[in-house]
């Protein structure tokens, strides 16, 4: 389930329960702005927070529908990177991507200097 679909599902269930974002945030120990960003599809909550929100809103929890924060090819680094990406706002992602591209260029230069090119 992508973060936009998840956000819609959470918002719909919250409204059915008659809760405000502030009330839901208090019940699940998150900040109201975080709930807003989750519902708008800007943030992907951690699996722990999804479970808390789903339990609070009586949303049926099916692990098969959630492919977030699960190990990627049993690779801890990739899994951690995906968690980081899922929980970062768009403007921060652009910054991180720029940093990674610069780091990659530096690594290529470093490797070529070691190889004697």
Short mmCIF file of C-alpha atoms in Angstrom, two decimals:
data_model
loop_
_atom_site.label_atom_id
_atom_site.label_comp_id
_atom_site.label_asym_id
_atom_site.label_seq_id
_atom_site.Cartn_x
_atom_site.Cartn_y
_atom_site.Cartn_z
CA UNK A 1 0.00 0.00 0.00
CA UNK A 2 1.49 3.36 -0.93
CA UNK A 3 1.52 6.31 1.46
CA UNK A 4 -1.26 8.19 -0.37
CA UNK A 5 -3.65 5.21 -0.23
CA UNK A 6 -2.73 4.56 3.38
CA UNK A 7 -3.37 8.20 4.26
CA UNK A 8 -6.79 8.14 2.61
CA UNK A 9 -7.71 4.96 4.45
CA UNK A 10 -6.69 6.43 7.79
CA UNK A 11 -8.53 9.71 7.17
CA UNK A 12 -11.69 7.89 6.12
CA UNK A 13 -11.64 5.68 9.21
CA UNK A 14 -10.91 8.66 11.46
CA UNK A 15 -13.88 10.59 10.07
CA UNK A 16 -16.15 7.57 10.45
CA UNK A 17 -15.09 7.38 14.11
CA UNK A 18 -15.87 11.10 14.46
CA UNK A 19 -12.36 12.01 15.57
CA UNK A 20 -10.35 15.09 14.76
CA UNK A 21 -6.70 14.79 13.78
CA UNK A 22 -5.79 16.20 17.20
CA UNK A 23 -7.86 13.56 18.97
CA UNK A 24 -6.34 10.74 16.94
CA UNK A 25 -2.86 12.13 17.51
CA UNK A 26 -3.42 12.14 21.25
CA UNK A 27 -4.76 8.58 21.23
CA UNK A 28 -1.74 7.23 19.35
CA UNK A 29 0.88 9.52 20.96
CA UNK A 30 1.83 11.38 17.79
CA UNK A 31 1.81 15.07 16.94
CA UNK A 32 -1.26 16.42 15.13
CA UNK A 33 0.93 17.65 12.26
CA UNK A 34 2.30 14.13 11.83
CA UNK A 35 -1.25 12.77 11.49
CA UNK A 36 -1.99 15.49 8.94
CA UNK A 37 1.08 14.59 6.90
CA UNK A 38 0.24 10.89 7.04
CA UNK A 39 -3.34 11.51 5.89
CA UNK A 40 -2.19 13.78 3.07
CA UNK A 41 0.25 11.14 1.84
CA UNK A 42 3.36 13.19 2.63
CA UNK A 43 4.72 10.76 5.24
CA UNK A 44 4.73 7.01 5.53
CA UNK A 45 4.40 6.10 9.21
CA UNK A 46 6.51 3.39 10.75
CA UNK A 47 4.97 -0.03 11.03
CA UNK A 48 4.60 0.48 14.79
CA UNK A 49 2.63 3.69 14.24
CA UNK A 50 0.48 2.07 11.54
CA UNK A 51 -0.44 -0.68 14.00
CA UNK A 52 -1.32 1.89 16.71
CA UNK A 53 -3.42 3.96 14.30
CA UNK A 54 -5.17 0.92 12.81
CA UNK A 55 -6.00 -0.48 16.27
CA UNK A 56 -7.33 2.89 17.42
CA UNK A 57 -9.50 3.30 14.32
CA UNK A 58 -10.56 -0.37 14.15
CA UNK A 59 -9.00 -0.79 10.70
CA UNK A 60 -8.42 -4.40 9.76
CA UNK A 61 -4.69 -4.98 9.68
CA UNK A 62 -3.46 -7.23 6.90
CA UNK A 63 0.29 -7.54 6.70
CA UNK A 64 0.00 -8.63 3.06
CA UNK A 65 -1.28 -5.17 2.10
CA UNK A 66 1.64 -3.38 3.71
CA UNK A 67 5.00 -3.67 2.05
CA UNK A 68 6.70 -0.93 4.02
CA UNK A 69 9.48 -1.31 6.53
CA UNK A 70 9.88 -4.98 5.68
CA UNK A 71 13.34 -6.27 4.90
CA UNK A 72 14.48 -5.76 1.32
CA UNK A 73 16.32 -8.85 0.16
CA UNK A 74 17.31 -9.31 3.83
CA UNK A 75 19.49 -6.21 3.43
CA UNK A 76 19.48 -4.10 6.58
CA UNK A 77 21.00 -1.03 4.88
CA UNK A 78 18.38 -0.99 2.10
CA UNK A 79 15.61 -1.49 4.65
CA UNK A 80 16.87 1.40 6.77
CA UNK A 81 17.20 3.65 3.71
CA UNK A 82 13.62 2.86 2.68
CA UNK A 83 12.35 3.68 6.17
CA UNK A 84 14.25 6.95 6.04
CA UNK A 85 12.83 7.80 2.61
CA UNK A 86 9.28 6.91 3.62
CA UNK A 87 9.42 9.19 6.65
CA UNK A 88 11.01 12.24 5.01
CA UNK A 89 9.08 15.16 3.52
CA UNK A 90 9.50 15.87 -0.19
CA UNK A 91 11.72 18.94 0.24
CA UNK A 92 14.14 16.97 2.43
CA UNK A 93 14.20 14.11 -0.07
CA UNK A 94 15.36 16.48 -2.80
CA UNK A 95 18.18 17.67 -0.55
CA UNK A 96 19.21 14.11 0.36
CA UNK A 97 19.19 13.08 -3.30
CA UNK A 98 21.50 15.97 -4.15
CA UNK A 99 23.85 14.91 -1.35
CA UNK A 100 23.84 11.30 -2.50
CA UNK A 101 24.59 12.28 -6.09
CA UNK A 102 27.53 14.39 -4.94
CA UNK A 103 28.78 11.55 -2.76
CA UNK A 104 28.49 9.15 -5.69
CA UNK A 105 30.53 11.50 -7.90
CA UNK A 106 33.18 11.74 -5.19
CA UNK A 107 33.28 7.98 -4.83
CA UNK A 108 33.74 7.53 -8.57
CA UNK A 109 36.62 10.03 -8.55
CA UNK A 110 38.16 8.32 -5.55
CA UNK A 111 37.93 4.87 -7.14
CA UNK A 112 39.45 6.11 -10.40
CA UNK A 113 42.36 7.75 -8.53
CA UNK A 114 43.09 4.48 -6.73
CA UNK A 115 42.97 2.53 -9.99
CA UNK A 116 45.43 4.99 -11.50
CA UNK A 117 43.11 6.46 -14.13
#
